[in-house]
Amino acid sequence: VPLDRALSFVSATSTNANVARASQSIREAVQRGESLAAAMRRSQGVYSPVVVAMVGAGEEAGALDAAFARIAAYLEEQNALRDRLRAALSYPALLAVIASLAVLVMMLFVVPRFAAMLQELGGVLPLSTRVLLGVSDFAQRLNSQRALQGELEDGRFRLLHPLDAGDHPDAGPRDPRGGRRRGRRGRR
């Protein structure tokens, strides 16, 4: 396949707009007499330096088809490595999230119950138990502080965006017929 036709095909069929534009500009540069590697080098961010260097070596050796075959093998290997790496890291990440949630539940709910039982028994607790109880107390305080912060933000929102007086449950005296009393204009 002639290079001009291959570049035209890539620019017409590429789903990546950057690659399509780069292929079109490379095609125009090659038609003006530039080398393929020099034209690819000007398309910064589209082609990696390794790919550009392999194309340049293929042009110098007169074996551009072999260079493209090596590039294809290299890119397939890179994609396979990326997929294996993603798969290898997803399981430990999932375990870390689950373990963190389990520790959080223990610190917020389980350890405080044991703390109450240990206080009833009295006596001096070992250092490790006191540290664990301190961490649990800190987690509970942090959790309640975040809940308080959420309540404060909710209150600030309500101050900034007050409800219509008729929509609020404590808006004023109720009419004996079940509705709210309204001003002169809104009387029933």
PDB file of C-alpha atoms in Angstrom:
ATOM      1  CA  VAL A   1       0.000   0.000   0.000  1.00  0.00           C
ATOM      2  CA  PRO A   2       1.494   3.346  -0.951  1.00  0.00           C
ATOM      3  CA  LEU A   3       2.298   5.610   1.994  1.00  0.00           C
ATOM      4  CA  ASP A   4       0.145   8.449   0.675  1.00  0.00           C
ATOM      5  CA  ARG A   5      -2.910   6.194   0.453  1.00  0.00           C
ATOM      6  CA  ALA A   6      -2.248   4.661   3.887  1.00  0.00           C
ATOM      7  CA  LEU A   7      -2.041   8.110   5.525  1.00  0.00           C
ATOM      8  CA  SER A   8      -5.204   9.199   3.716  1.00  0.00           C
ATOM      9  CA  PHE A   9      -6.985   6.074   4.967  1.00  0.00           C
ATOM     10  CA  VAL A  10      -5.845   6.685   8.566  1.00  0.00           C
ATOM     11  CA  SER A  11      -6.951  10.327   8.531  1.00  0.00           C
ATOM     12  CA  ALA A  12     -10.351   9.397   7.054  1.00  0.00           C
ATOM     13  CA  THR A  13     -11.140   6.434   9.332  1.00  0.00           C
ATOM     14  CA  SER A  14      -9.523   7.330  12.661  1.00  0.00           C
ATOM     15  CA  THR A  15     -11.913   7.737  15.597  1.00  0.00           C
ATOM     16  CA  ASN A  16      -9.331   9.877  17.415  1.00  0.00           C
ATOM     17  CA  ALA A  17      -9.531  13.458  16.130  1.00  0.00           C
ATOM     18  CA  ASN A  18      -5.875  14.210  17.054  1.00  0.00           C
ATOM     19  CA  VAL A  19      -4.628  11.208  15.103  1.00  0.00           C
ATOM     20  CA  ALA A  20      -6.819  12.132  12.116  1.00  0.00           C
ATOM     21  CA  ARG A  21      -5.482  15.712  12.055  1.00  0.00           C
ATOM     22  CA  ALA A  22      -1.895  14.544  12.553  1.00  0.00           C
ATOM     23  CA  SER A  23      -2.228  11.959   9.769  1.00  0.00           C
ATOM     24  CA  GLN A  24      -3.553  14.602   7.393  1.00  0.00           C
ATOM     25  CA  SER A  25      -0.717  17.018   8.185  1.00  0.00           C
ATOM     26  CA  ILE A  26       1.845  14.188   7.896  1.00  0.00           C
ATOM     27  CA  ARG A  27       0.379  13.232   4.512  1.00  0.00           C
ATOM     28  CA  GLU A  28       0.688  16.819   3.286  1.00  0.00           C
ATOM     29  CA  ALA A  29       4.281  17.053   4.585  1.00  0.00           C
ATOM     30  CA  VAL A  30       5.252  13.778   2.899  1.00  0.00           C
ATOM     31  CA  GLN A  31       3.689  14.993  -0.362  1.00  0.00           C
ATOM     32  CA  ARG A  32       5.901  18.102  -0.085  1.00  0.00           C
ATOM     33  CA  GLY A  33       8.968  15.833   0.150  1.00  0.00           C
ATOM     34  CA  GLU A  34       9.617  15.634   3.902  1.00  0.00           C
ATOM     35  CA  SER A  35      10.597  12.364   5.500  1.00  0.00           C
ATOM     36  CA  LEU A  36       7.882  10.474   7.354  1.00  0.00           C
ATOM     37  CA  ALA A  37       9.831  10.544  10.644  1.00  0.00           C
ATOM     38  CA  ALA A  38      10.356  14.334  10.435  1.00  0.00           C
ATOM     39  CA  ALA A  39       6.656  14.889   9.740  1.00  0.00           C
ATOM     40  CA  MET A  40       5.681  12.579  12.626  1.00  0.00           C
ATOM     41  CA  ARG A  41       8.114  14.363  14.945  1.00  0.00           C
ATOM     42  CA  ARG A  42       6.279  17.664  14.325  1.00  0.00           C
ATOM     43  CA  SER A  43       3.001  16.078  15.503  1.00  0.00           C
ATOM     44  CA  GLN A  44       3.952  16.428  19.150  1.00  0.00           C
ATOM     45  CA  GLY A  45       1.970  14.371  21.639  1.00  0.00           C
ATOM     46  CA  VAL A  46       0.411  12.082  19.040  1.00  0.00           C
ATOM     47  CA  TYR A  47       3.248   9.651  18.375  1.00  0.00           C
ATOM     48  CA  SER A  48       5.722   8.550  21.019  1.00  0.00           C
ATOM     49  CA  PRO A  49       9.434   9.211  20.491  1.00  0.00           C
ATOM     50  CA  VAL A  50      10.032   5.446  20.300  1.00  0.00           C
ATOM     51  CA  VAL A  51       7.604   5.108  17.381  1.00  0.00           C
ATOM     52  CA  VAL A  52       9.118   8.106  15.585  1.00  0.00           C
ATOM     53  CA  ALA A  53      12.632   6.704  16.073  1.00  0.00           C
ATOM     54  CA  MET A  54      11.580   3.291  14.729  1.00  0.00           C
ATOM     55  CA  VAL A  55      10.012   4.925  11.658  1.00  0.00           C
ATOM     56  CA  GLY A  56      13.191   6.957  11.131  1.00  0.00           C
ATOM     57  CA  ALA A  57      15.325   3.799  11.357  1.00  0.00           C
ATOM     58  CA  GLY A  58      12.995   2.021   8.943  1.00  0.00           C
ATOM     59  CA  GLU A  59      13.245   4.875   6.457  1.00  0.00           C
ATOM     60  CA  GLU A  60      17.057   4.950   6.694  1.00  0.00           C
ATOM     61  CA  ALA A  61      17.291   1.182   6.165  1.00  0.00           C
ATOM     62  CA  GLY A  62      14.710   1.141   3.402  1.00  0.00           C
ATOM     63  CA  ALA A  63      12.579  -1.302   5.372  1.00  0.00           C
ATOM     64  CA  LEU A  64       9.599   0.797   6.403  1.00  0.00           C
ATOM     65  CA  ASP A  65       7.258  -2.200   6.234  1.00  0.00           C
ATOM     66  CA  ALA A  66       9.405  -4.123   8.741  1.00  0.00           C
ATOM     67  CA  ALA A  67       9.542  -1.040  10.978  1.00  0.00           C
ATOM     68  CA  PHE A  68       5.748  -0.789  10.974  1.00  0.00           C
ATOM     69  CA  ALA A  69       5.468  -4.493  11.801  1.00  0.00           C
ATOM     70  CA  ARG A  70       7.795  -3.968  14.765  1.00  0.00           C
ATOM     71  CA  ILE A  71       5.831  -0.902  15.835  1.00  0.00           C
ATOM     72  CA  ALA A  72       2.593  -2.899  15.723  1.00  0.00           C
ATOM     73  CA  ALA A  73       4.144  -5.662  17.840  1.00  0.00           C
ATOM     74  CA  TYR A  74       5.561  -3.091  20.273  1.00  0.00           C
ATOM     75  CA  LEU A  75       2.196  -1.321  20.683  1.00  0.00           C
ATOM     76  CA  GLU A  76       0.342  -4.618  21.161  1.00  0.00           C
ATOM     77  CA  GLU A  77       2.856  -5.619  23.812  1.00  0.00           C
ATOM     78  CA  GLN A  78       2.434  -2.255  25.557  1.00  0.00           C
ATOM     79  CA  ASN A  79      -1.367  -2.644  25.589  1.00  0.00           C
ATOM     80  CA  ALA A  80      -1.120  -6.202  26.931  1.00  0.00           C
ATOM     81  CA  LEU A  81       1.278  -5.055  29.660  1.00  0.00           C
ATOM     82  CA  ARG A  82      -1.049  -2.168  30.586  1.00  0.00           C
ATOM     83  CA  ASP A  83      -4.007  -4.568  30.797  1.00  0.00           C
ATOM     84  CA  ARG A  84      -2.058  -7.055  32.935  1.00  0.00           C
ATOM     85  CA  LEU A  85      -0.896  -4.268  35.227  1.00  0.00           C
ATOM     86  CA  ARG A  86      -4.437  -2.909  35.597  1.00  0.00           C
ATOM     87  CA  ALA A  87      -5.766  -6.394  36.375  1.00  0.00           C
ATOM     88  CA  ALA A  88      -2.950  -7.055  38.852  1.00  0.00           C
ATOM     89  CA  LEU A  89      -3.576  -3.789  40.726  1.00  0.00           C
ATOM     90  CA  SER A  90      -7.367  -3.903  40.804  1.00  0.00           C
ATOM     91  CA  TYR A  91      -7.590  -6.843  43.235  1.00  0.00           C
ATOM     92  CA  PRO A  92      -5.261  -5.326  45.881  1.00  0.00           C
ATOM     93  CA  ALA A  93      -7.055  -1.984  45.538  1.00  0.00           C
ATOM     94  CA  LEU A  94     -10.412  -3.670  46.114  1.00  0.00           C
ATOM     95  CA  LEU A  95      -9.018  -5.497  49.149  1.00  0.00           C
ATOM     96  CA  ALA A  96      -7.629  -2.245  50.553  1.00  0.00           C
ATOM     97  CA  VAL A  97     -11.023  -0.540  50.231  1.00  0.00           C
ATOM     98  CA  ILE A  98     -12.842  -3.457  51.865  1.00  0.00           C
ATOM     99  CA  ALA A  99     -10.276  -3.691  54.671  1.00  0.00           C
ATOM    100  CA  SER A 100     -10.516   0.059  55.301  1.00  0.00           C
ATOM    101  CA  LEU A 101     -14.286  -0.149  55.524  1.00  0.00           C
ATOM    102  CA  ALA A 102     -14.042  -3.110  57.917  1.00  0.00           C
ATOM    103  CA  VAL A 103     -11.607  -1.241  60.179  1.00  0.00           C
ATOM    104  CA  LEU A 104     -13.833   1.841  60.081  1.00  0.00           C
ATOM    105  CA  VAL A 105     -16.903  -0.177  61.091  1.00  0.00           C
ATOM    106  CA  MET A 106     -14.943  -1.804  63.896  1.00  0.00           C
ATOM    107  CA  MET A 107     -13.646   1.541  65.174  1.00  0.00           C
ATOM    108  CA  LEU A 108     -17.046   3.237  65.018  1.00  0.00           C
ATOM    109  CA  PHE A 109     -19.353   0.460  66.238  1.00  0.00           C
ATOM    110  CA  VAL A 110     -17.640  -2.624  67.668  1.00  0.00           C
ATOM    111  CA  VAL A 111     -14.811  -1.190  69.775  1.00  0.00           C
ATOM    112  CA  PRO A 112     -17.046   1.343  71.579  1.00  0.00           C
ATOM    113  CA  ARG A 113     -19.232  -1.508  72.836  1.00  0.00           C
ATOM    114  CA  PHE A 114     -16.182  -3.306  74.183  1.00  0.00           C
ATOM    115  CA  ALA A 115     -14.999  -0.037  75.738  1.00  0.00           C
ATOM    116  CA  ALA A 116     -18.220   0.226  77.716  1.00  0.00           C
ATOM    117  CA  MET A 117     -17.830  -3.369  78.956  1.00  0.00           C
ATOM    118  CA  LEU A 118     -14.180  -2.800  79.900  1.00  0.00           C
ATOM    119  CA  GLN A 119     -15.055   0.346  81.848  1.00  0.00           C
ATOM    120  CA  GLU A 120     -17.630  -1.593  83.838  1.00  0.00           C
ATOM    121  CA  LEU A 121     -14.995  -4.182  84.757  1.00  0.00           C
ATOM    122  CA  GLY A 122     -12.576  -1.522  85.975  1.00  0.00           C
ATOM    123  CA  GLY A 123      -8.870  -2.067  86.420  1.00  0.00           C
ATOM    124  CA  VAL A 124      -5.878  -0.968  84.386  1.00  0.00           C
ATOM    125  CA  LEU A 125      -5.960  -1.825  80.700  1.00  0.00           C
ATOM    126  CA  PRO A 126      -2.848  -2.800  78.724  1.00  0.00           C
ATOM    127  CA  LEU A 127      -1.241  -0.085  76.587  1.00  0.00           C
ATOM    128  CA  SER A 128      -2.296  -1.672  73.282  1.00  0.00           C
ATOM    129  CA  THR A 129      -5.946  -1.764  74.424  1.00  0.00           C
ATOM    130  CA  ARG A 130      -5.795   1.870  75.535  1.00  0.00           C
ATOM    131  CA  VAL A 131      -4.319   2.851  72.158  1.00  0.00           C
ATOM    132  CA  LEU A 132      -7.074   0.962  70.329  1.00  0.00           C
ATOM    133  CA  LEU A 133      -9.736   2.653  72.466  1.00  0.00           C
ATOM    134  CA  GLY A 134      -8.116   6.044  71.798  1.00  0.00           C
ATOM    135  CA  VAL A 135      -8.151   5.461  68.039  1.00  0.00           C
ATOM    136  CA  SER A 136     -11.791   4.406  68.238  1.00  0.00           C
ATOM    137  CA  ASP A 137     -12.680   7.496  70.261  1.00  0.00           C
ATOM    138  CA  PHE A 138     -10.863   9.685  67.731  1.00  0.00           C
ATOM    139  CA  ALA A 139     -12.748   8.030  64.827  1.00  0.00           C
ATOM    140  CA  GLN A 140     -16.068   8.568  66.602  1.00  0.00           C
ATOM    141  CA  ARG A 141     -15.275  12.221  67.269  1.00  0.00           C
ATOM    142  CA  LEU A 142     -14.174  12.725  63.683  1.00  0.00           C
ATOM    143  CA  ASN A 143     -17.353  11.051  62.444  1.00  0.00           C
ATOM    144  CA  SER A 144     -19.569  13.162  64.693  1.00  0.00           C
ATOM    145  CA  GLN A 145     -17.624  16.278  63.697  1.00  0.00           C
ATOM    146  CA  ARG A 146     -18.283  15.525  60.026  1.00  0.00           C
ATOM    147  CA  ALA A 147     -21.955  14.929  60.804  1.00  0.00           C
ATOM    148  CA  LEU A 148     -22.045  18.262  62.655  1.00  0.00           C
ATOM    149  CA  GLN A 149     -20.321  19.923  59.731  1.00  0.00           C
ATOM    150  CA  GLY A 150     -22.973  18.479  57.414  1.00  0.00           C
ATOM    151  CA  GLU A 151     -25.716  19.801  59.681  1.00  0.00           C
ATOM    152  CA  LEU A 152     -24.077  23.232  59.751  1.00  0.00           C
ATOM    153  CA  GLU A 153     -23.804  23.266  55.965  1.00  0.00           C
ATOM    154  CA  ASP A 154     -27.452  22.226  55.728  1.00  0.00           C
ATOM    155  CA  GLY A 155     -28.396  25.029  58.123  1.00  0.00           C
ATOM    156  CA  ARG A 156     -26.339  27.544  56.157  1.00  0.00           C
ATOM    157  CA  PHE A 157     -28.112  26.396  52.982  1.00  0.00           C
ATOM    158  CA  ARG A 158     -31.471  26.895  54.660  1.00  0.00           C
ATOM    159  CA  LEU A 159     -30.439  30.383  55.781  1.00  0.00           C
ATOM    160  CA  LEU A 160     -29.348  31.290  52.283  1.00  0.00           C
ATOM    161  CA  HIS A 161     -32.375  29.659  50.637  1.00  0.00           C
ATOM    162  CA  PRO A 162     -35.316  30.049  53.015  1.00  0.00           C
ATOM    163  CA  LEU A 163     -38.516  28.188  52.316  1.00  0.00           C
ATOM    164  CA  ASP A 164     -41.702  30.000  51.554  1.00  0.00           C
ATOM    165  CA  ALA A 165     -43.392  30.649  54.899  1.00  0.00           C
ATOM    166  CA  GLY A 166     -46.430  28.663  53.789  1.00  0.00           C
ATOM    167  CA  ASP A 167     -44.296  25.603  53.013  1.00  0.00           C
ATOM    168  CA  HIS A 168     -42.570  25.374  56.372  1.00  0.00           C
ATOM    169  CA  PRO A 169     -44.182  23.045  58.936  1.00  0.00           C
ATOM    170  CA  ASP A 170     -43.809  25.634  61.707  1.00  0.00           C
ATOM    171  CA  ALA A 171     -44.999  28.549  59.606  1.00  0.00           C
ATOM    172  CA  GLY A 172     -47.597  29.817  62.018  1.00  0.00           C
ATOM    173  CA  PRO A 173     -51.007  29.190  63.478  1.00  0.00           C
ATOM    174  CA  ARG A 174     -53.173  26.587  61.838  1.00  0.00           C
ATOM    175  CA  ASP A 175     -56.676  27.127  60.665  1.00  0.00           C
ATOM    176  CA  PRO A 176     -59.147  24.847  62.513  1.00  0.00           C
ATOM    177  CA  ARG A 177     -60.159  23.388  59.156  1.00  0.00           C
ATOM    178  CA  GLY A 178     -56.664  21.898  58.754  1.00  0.00           C
ATOM    179  CA  GLY A 179     -54.981  24.544  56.632  1.00  0.00           C
ATOM    180  CA  ARG A 180     -52.765  27.444  57.562  1.00  0.00           C
ATOM    181  CA  ARG A 181     -54.141  30.879  58.229  1.00  0.00           C
ATOM    182  CA  ARG A 182     -53.247  33.231  55.479  1.00  0.00           C
ATOM    183  CA  GLY A 183     -53.113  36.982  55.221  1.00  0.00           C
ATOM    184  CA  ARG A 184     -56.044  39.047  54.006  1.00  0.00           C
ATOM    185  CA  ARG A 185     -55.458  38.184  50.366  1.00  0.00           C
ATOM    186  CA  GLY A 186     -55.115  34.471  50.927  1.00  0.00           C
ATOM    187  CA  ARG A 187     -58.098  33.886  53.202  1.00  0.00           C
ATOM    188  CA  ARG A 188     -60.198  30.828  52.661  1.00  0.00           C
TER     189      ARG A 188
END
